């Protein structure tokens, strides 16, 4: 499988690191408007995941590591890149700019066979969560949204709790700060996003409800809130679910423990260790259920889950590439 990455932000660069030597996948090109020498620097040195493993150099506009050569482009409009000429099977759209059907289709017009977003796209793009409804992929679907990191975590939790019965559910997601926030106070259309990210606990607006309502028949029964906290990585999901029947903390924990050891083992983990956010850096799961913090009052369940918002999410994107491999032979 031949792939390209459009947009070399946090997710794009982590995908580069994970895919450049990945068996059965050939990363042939990346595109970002930043100068190539700056891109090289950011790929070699990462404040969160450390130095690049191995040598990485820039040679005549291409990134070189071992026997791998990856072309670089600095095109603001990826439609100017001939993906077909590079025989690209899948473009990983990580710029955050081409998330509509029309925008993502520019990659197809340039010759790519498929496009995988790194976020939740517009409603006309199929929302397929790996481990939940990836089987709904059809041959004629060329653009896929795998959801965001919060969607992937929440989806599996809702699905499993539905086996008992949900009347309503609220997700409060304590999330590390991101590049969409500011280092110092400045103007922003969402006033709170303009405050210094490393100095405050900051509630921010998210569209997670719309994504989850596309996946589950729970219209007006889902609430979400994201609170950014001054850490560089990781997230904690605080779930409050009103159940339709009586249950116990032991029953809830057993439900998730069983799922994590069988059908959902690739996307879900279960632990009762006293974790903190630093402990989940580099974890590949979309949700790590913390059974030590599960509680039930009446029919109200309190459930806590962790996830690495970068490494866990890129793991699902890689799962999608592997899922597509037989189709694209």
Short mmCIF file of C-alpha atoms in Angstrom, two decimals:
data_model
loop_
_atom_site.label_atom_id
_atom_site.label_comp_id
_atom_site.label_asym_id
_atom_site.label_seq_id
_atom_site.Cartn_x
_atom_site.Cartn_y
_atom_site.Cartn_z
CA UNK A 1 0.00 0.00 0.00
CA UNK A 2 1.38 3.40 -1.04
CA UNK A 3 0.32 6.33 1.15
CA UNK A 4 0.89 10.06 1.47
CA UNK A 5 0.28 12.46 4.35
CA UNK A 6 -1.22 15.92 3.79
CA UNK A 7 -0.61 18.16 6.79
CA UNK A 8 2.33 17.63 9.12
CA UNK A 9 0.98 18.82 12.44
CA UNK A 10 0.99 16.70 15.60
CA UNK A 11 -0.95 13.80 14.05
CA UNK A 12 0.80 13.95 10.67
CA UNK A 13 4.27 13.88 12.21
CA UNK A 14 3.43 11.03 14.58
CA UNK A 15 2.02 9.06 11.65
CA UNK A 16 5.25 9.69 9.76
CA UNK A 17 7.29 8.29 12.64
CA UNK A 18 5.06 5.23 12.97
CA UNK A 19 4.58 4.48 9.27
CA UNK A 20 7.88 5.28 7.59
CA UNK A 21 9.22 1.78 8.40
CA UNK A 22 5.85 0.02 8.79
CA UNK A 23 5.69 -3.42 7.12
CA UNK A 24 3.47 -3.57 4.06
CA UNK A 25 3.02 0.20 3.85
CA UNK A 26 5.16 2.55 1.77
CA UNK A 27 5.07 6.21 2.75
CA UNK A 28 5.94 7.94 -0.51
CA UNK A 29 5.26 11.65 0.12
CA UNK A 30 4.21 14.30 2.62
CA UNK A 31 2.85 17.77 2.03
CA UNK A 32 2.92 20.80 4.32
CA UNK A 33 3.47 24.48 3.72
CA UNK A 34 6.29 24.70 6.28
CA UNK A 35 9.85 24.75 4.88
CA UNK A 36 11.36 21.29 4.50
CA UNK A 37 14.23 22.01 6.90
CA UNK A 38 11.75 23.02 9.60
CA UNK A 39 9.77 19.83 8.97
CA UNK A 40 12.94 17.77 9.26
CA UNK A 41 13.72 19.39 12.61
CA UNK A 42 10.22 18.75 14.01
CA UNK A 43 10.33 15.13 12.88
CA UNK A 44 13.76 14.56 14.43
CA UNK A 45 12.98 16.18 17.79
CA UNK A 46 9.64 15.89 19.55
CA UNK A 47 9.03 17.36 23.00
CA UNK A 48 6.57 14.60 23.88
CA UNK A 49 7.84 11.43 22.17
CA UNK A 50 11.55 12.23 22.12
CA UNK A 51 14.12 12.05 19.30
CA UNK A 52 13.41 10.18 16.07
CA UNK A 53 14.61 6.58 16.24
CA UNK A 54 17.44 6.33 13.73
CA UNK A 55 18.94 8.72 11.21
CA UNK A 56 16.74 11.21 9.37
CA UNK A 57 18.13 13.62 6.79
CA UNK A 58 16.98 15.88 3.99
CA UNK A 59 18.40 15.17 0.55
CA UNK A 60 17.31 17.23 -2.48
CA UNK A 61 13.87 17.87 -1.04
CA UNK A 62 13.25 14.33 0.20
CA UNK A 63 13.31 12.93 3.72
CA UNK A 64 15.67 9.97 3.99
CA UNK A 65 15.82 7.38 6.77
CA UNK A 66 17.60 4.09 6.19
CA UNK A 67 16.50 2.84 2.77
CA UNK A 68 13.28 4.91 2.84
CA UNK A 69 12.97 8.05 0.71
CA UNK A 70 9.91 10.26 1.24
CA UNK A 71 9.25 13.15 -1.12
CA UNK A 72 8.21 16.49 0.41
CA UNK A 73 5.88 19.10 -1.07
CA UNK A 74 5.00 22.60 0.11
CA UNK A 75 1.73 23.01 -1.78
CA UNK A 76 -1.00 25.06 -0.11
CA UNK A 77 -3.52 23.38 -2.40
CA UNK A 78 -2.92 19.61 -2.58
CA UNK A 79 -4.87 19.54 -5.85
CA UNK A 80 -1.59 20.76 -7.37
CA UNK A 81 0.09 17.47 -6.46
CA UNK A 82 -0.24 14.58 -8.89
CA UNK A 83 -1.01 11.78 -6.42
CA UNK A 84 -1.81 9.52 -9.36
CA UNK A 85 1.70 9.97 -10.69
CA UNK A 86 2.98 8.76 -7.35
CA UNK A 87 0.56 5.78 -7.42
CA UNK A 88 -0.86 6.81 -4.05
CA UNK A 89 -3.47 4.41 -2.70
CA UNK A 90 -4.47 6.45 0.38
CA UNK A 91 -3.96 10.07 1.38
CA UNK A 92 -4.04 10.66 5.11
CA UNK A 93 -5.69 14.09 5.29
CA UNK A 94 -4.20 15.57 8.46
CA UNK A 95 -4.24 19.28 7.69
CA UNK A 96 -7.70 19.90 9.18
CA UNK A 97 -8.54 21.98 6.10
CA UNK A 98 -10.11 19.42 3.76
CA UNK A 99 -12.77 17.85 5.95
CA UNK A 100 -15.78 18.31 3.65
CA UNK A 101 -16.68 15.96 0.80
CA UNK A 102 -15.74 18.64 -1.73
CA UNK A 103 -12.45 19.43 -0.04
CA UNK A 104 -11.33 15.84 0.53
CA UNK A 105 -12.33 14.96 -3.03
CA UNK A 106 -9.51 17.17 -4.29
CA UNK A 107 -7.15 14.34 -3.36
CA UNK A 108 -9.21 11.91 -5.45
CA UNK A 109 -9.19 14.30 -8.38
CA UNK A 110 -5.39 14.38 -8.07
CA UNK A 111 -5.26 10.61 -8.46
CA UNK A 112 -5.43 9.13 -4.95
CA UNK A 113 -7.67 6.08 -4.64
CA UNK A 114 -8.88 6.72 -1.08
CA UNK A 115 -8.78 9.46 1.56
CA UNK A 116 -8.70 8.94 5.33
CA UNK A 117 -9.37 12.02 7.44
CA UNK A 118 -7.72 12.58 10.81
CA UNK A 119 -10.90 14.03 12.32
CA UNK A 120 -14.67 13.93 12.10
CA UNK A 121 -15.62 15.28 8.69
CA UNK A 122 -18.79 16.91 7.42
CA UNK A 123 -22.07 14.94 7.64
CA UNK A 124 -21.84 13.82 4.00
CA UNK A 125 -18.64 11.85 4.75
CA UNK A 126 -19.22 8.37 6.22
CA UNK A 127 -18.35 8.29 9.93
CA UNK A 128 -16.84 4.84 10.49
CA UNK A 129 -15.31 4.08 13.88
CA UNK A 130 -12.78 1.26 13.81
CA UNK A 131 -13.86 -1.53 16.13
CA UNK A 132 -17.50 -0.42 15.98
CA UNK A 133 -18.86 -0.01 12.44
CA UNK A 134 -15.91 -0.36 10.06
CA UNK A 135 -17.76 -3.30 8.49
CA UNK A 136 -20.12 -0.75 6.91
CA UNK A 137 -17.33 0.21 4.51
CA UNK A 138 -18.40 -0.38 0.91
CA UNK A 139 -16.24 -0.52 -2.21
CA UNK A 140 -17.71 2.76 -3.46
CA UNK A 141 -16.75 4.67 -0.31
CA UNK A 142 -13.57 6.55 -1.14
CA UNK A 143 -13.47 9.06 1.73
CA UNK A 144 -13.73 7.95 5.35
CA UNK A 145 -13.88 9.84 8.61
CA UNK A 146 -12.57 7.65 11.46
CA UNK A 147 -13.91 10.15 14.01
CA UNK A 148 -11.72 12.01 16.47
CA UNK A 149 -9.92 10.71 19.55
CA UNK A 150 -12.84 11.64 21.81
CA UNK A 151 -15.37 10.01 19.45
CA UNK A 152 -13.40 6.78 19.37
CA UNK A 153 -13.25 6.63 23.15
CA UNK A 154 -16.92 7.53 23.70
CA UNK A 155 -18.34 5.25 20.99
CA UNK A 156 -17.12 2.03 22.54
CA UNK A 157 -18.29 3.09 26.00
CA UNK A 158 -21.82 3.87 24.79
CA UNK A 159 -22.02 0.68 22.76
CA UNK A 160 -21.15 -1.53 25.73
CA UNK A 161 -23.35 0.34 28.22
CA UNK A 162 -26.27 -0.06 25.81
CA UNK A 163 -26.22 -3.79 26.56
CA UNK A 164 -27.60 -2.82 29.98
CA UNK A 165 -29.66 0.14 28.78
CA UNK A 166 -28.98 3.89 28.73
CA UNK A 167 -31.52 6.63 29.39
CA UNK A 168 -28.96 9.43 29.05
CA UNK A 169 -25.21 9.89 29.20
CA UNK A 170 -22.82 12.78 29.74
CA UNK A 171 -19.13 12.83 28.82
CA UNK A 172 -16.84 15.28 30.59
CA UNK A 173 -13.45 15.01 28.87
CA UNK A 174 -10.39 16.39 30.63
CA UNK A 175 -7.97 16.77 27.74
CA UNK A 176 -4.39 17.97 27.36
CA UNK A 177 -4.01 21.33 25.67
CA UNK A 178 -3.62 21.38 21.88
CA UNK A 179 -2.25 23.53 19.05
CA UNK A 180 -5.70 25.11 18.66
CA UNK A 181 -5.13 26.93 21.95
CA UNK A 182 -2.76 29.77 22.76
CA UNK A 183 0.47 30.01 24.74
CA UNK A 184 -0.37 33.46 26.11
CA UNK A 185 -3.66 35.33 26.39
CA UNK A 186 -4.86 36.65 23.02
CA UNK A 187 -8.03 37.22 21.03
CA UNK A 188 -10.09 34.23 19.85
CA UNK A 189 -13.66 33.84 18.64
CA UNK A 190 -14.09 31.33 21.46
CA UNK A 191 -12.91 33.59 24.28
CA UNK A 192 -11.70 30.77 26.54
CA UNK A 193 -9.57 29.24 23.78
CA UNK A 194 -7.65 32.51 23.71
CA UNK A 195 -6.43 32.10 27.28
CA UNK A 196 -2.95 30.76 28.11
CA UNK A 197 -3.26 26.99 27.78
CA UNK A 198 -0.53 26.07 30.28
CA UNK A 199 -1.84 28.39 32.99
CA UNK A 200 -5.51 27.44 33.43
CA UNK A 201 -8.13 24.72 33.38
CA UNK A 202 -10.10 25.81 30.30
CA UNK A 203 -13.57 24.62 29.19
CA UNK A 204 -13.83 24.57 25.38
CA UNK A 205 -16.62 23.99 22.90
CA UNK A 206 -16.66 20.66 21.03
CA UNK A 207 -19.03 19.00 18.53
CA UNK A 208 -18.82 15.48 19.98
CA UNK A 209 -22.59 15.26 20.53
CA UNK A 210 -23.26 15.59 16.79
CA UNK A 211 -20.84 12.77 16.02
CA UNK A 212 -22.29 10.42 18.63
CA UNK A 213 -25.87 11.14 17.53
CA UNK A 214 -24.85 10.05 14.03
CA UNK A 215 -23.80 6.70 15.48
CA UNK A 216 -26.49 6.00 18.10
CA UNK A 217 -30.27 6.51 18.36
CA UNK A 218 -29.86 8.75 21.42
CA UNK A 219 -31.05 12.11 20.11
CA UNK A 220 -31.09 14.72 22.92
CA UNK A 221 -29.85 12.09 25.38
CA UNK A 222 -26.09 12.77 25.10
CA UNK A 223 -24.20 15.66 26.70
CA UNK A 224 -20.53 16.50 26.28
CA UNK A 225 -18.02 18.94 27.70
CA UNK A 226 -14.29 19.21 27.11
CA UNK A 227 -12.03 20.81 29.67
CA UNK A 228 -8.43 21.44 28.65
CA UNK A 229 -5.89 21.00 31.42
CA UNK A 230 -2.22 22.10 31.59
CA UNK A 231 -0.56 18.85 30.51
CA UNK A 232 0.97 18.10 27.11
CA UNK A 233 -0.56 14.66 26.53
CA UNK A 234 -3.37 12.40 27.59
CA UNK A 235 -7.03 12.62 28.48
CA UNK A 236 -9.44 11.40 31.13
CA UNK A 237 -13.08 10.79 30.24
CA UNK A 238 -15.52 11.19 33.13
CA UNK A 239 -18.74 9.41 32.10
CA UNK A 240 -22.04 9.83 33.94
CA UNK A 241 -24.73 7.49 32.61
CA UNK A 242 -28.32 7.21 33.76
CA UNK A 243 -29.19 3.56 33.23
CA UNK A 244 -32.60 2.14 32.43
CA UNK A 245 -32.25 -0.65 34.99
CA UNK A 246 -30.41 -1.35 38.20
CA UNK A 247 -26.75 -2.35 37.99
CA UNK A 248 -23.64 -2.51 40.16
CA UNK A 249 -20.07 -1.32 39.85
CA UNK A 250 -18.95 -4.95 39.73
CA UNK A 251 -21.31 -5.68 36.81
CA UNK A 252 -20.10 -2.61 34.91
CA UNK A 253 -16.46 -3.50 35.47
CA UNK A 254 -17.01 -7.10 34.40
CA UNK A 255 -18.72 -5.91 31.22
CA UNK A 256 -15.71 -3.84 30.19
CA UNK A 257 -13.17 -6.34 31.46
CA UNK A 258 -14.71 -9.06 29.29
CA UNK A 259 -14.83 -6.78 26.24
CA UNK A 260 -11.19 -5.75 26.70
CA UNK A 261 -10.06 -9.37 26.77
CA UNK A 262 -12.03 -10.47 23.72
CA UNK A 263 -13.84 -8.66 20.89
CA UNK A 264 -12.64 -5.16 21.77
CA UNK A 265 -9.08 -5.98 22.82
CA UNK A 266 -7.51 -3.88 20.05
CA UNK A 267 -9.39 -0.70 20.94
CA UNK A 268 -10.29 -1.12 24.62
CA UNK A 269 -8.23 -1.90 27.72
CA UNK A 270 -9.17 -2.44 31.35
CA UNK A 271 -7.14 -1.78 34.48
CA UNK A 272 -7.57 -1.32 38.20
CA UNK A 273 -4.08 0.09 38.70
CA UNK A 274 -3.95 3.62 40.20
CA UNK A 275 -3.02 5.36 36.94
CA UNK A 276 -2.31 9.02 36.24
CA UNK A 277 -2.24 10.63 32.80
CA UNK A 278 1.53 10.20 32.35
CA UNK A 279 1.05 6.44 32.53
CA UNK A 280 -0.95 6.22 29.31
CA UNK A 281 1.53 8.01 27.01
CA UNK A 282 2.11 5.74 24.03
CA UNK A 283 -0.89 3.51 24.78
CA UNK A 284 -2.50 2.24 21.57
CA UNK A 285 -6.06 1.84 22.89
CA UNK A 286 -8.91 4.29 22.31
CA UNK A 287 -10.14 3.83 25.89
CA UNK A 288 -8.50 2.43 29.00
CA UNK A 289 -11.26 1.78 31.53
CA UNK A 290 -10.14 2.53 35.09
CA UNK A 291 -12.17 0.01 37.07
CA UNK A 292 -10.83 1.31 40.38
CA UNK A 293 -12.92 4.47 39.90
CA UNK A 294 -16.23 2.94 38.80
CA UNK A 295 -19.18 3.76 41.07
CA UNK A 296 -22.96 3.44 41.02
CA UNK A 297 -25.54 5.53 42.88
CA UNK A 298 -29.10 4.42 42.25
CA UNK A 299 -29.21 3.90 38.50
CA UNK A 300 -26.47 6.45 37.85
CA UNK A 301 -23.13 5.03 36.75
CA UNK A 302 -19.83 6.90 37.05
CA UNK A 303 -17.17 5.49 34.74
CA UNK A 304 -13.64 6.76 34.14
CA UNK A 305 -11.53 6.06 31.04
CA UNK A 306 -8.09 7.24 29.89
CA UNK A 307 -6.64 7.65 26.40
CA UNK A 308 -3.54 9.01 24.69
CA UNK A 309 -5.09 11.56 22.34
CA UNK A 310 -2.22 11.28 19.85
CA UNK A 311 -0.83 7.76 20.01
CA UNK A 312 -4.14 6.03 20.61
CA UNK A 313 -5.79 7.94 17.78
CA UNK A 314 -3.03 7.32 15.23
CA UNK A 315 -3.31 3.63 16.15
CA UNK A 316 -6.90 3.64 14.84
CA UNK A 317 -5.78 5.35 11.62
CA UNK A 318 -3.18 2.62 11.15
CA UNK A 319 -5.89 0.03 11.82
CA UNK A 320 -7.86 1.60 8.97
CA UNK A 321 -4.91 1.33 6.60
CA UNK A 322 -4.53 -2.36 7.43
CA UNK A 323 -8.28 -2.84 6.99
CA UNK A 324 -8.10 -1.25 3.53
CA UNK A 325 -5.09 -3.31 2.36
CA UNK A 326 -7.03 -6.31 0.98
CA UNK A 327 -9.47 -4.00 -0.80
CA UNK A 328 -6.73 -2.00 -2.50
CA UNK A 329 -4.63 -4.88 -3.81
#
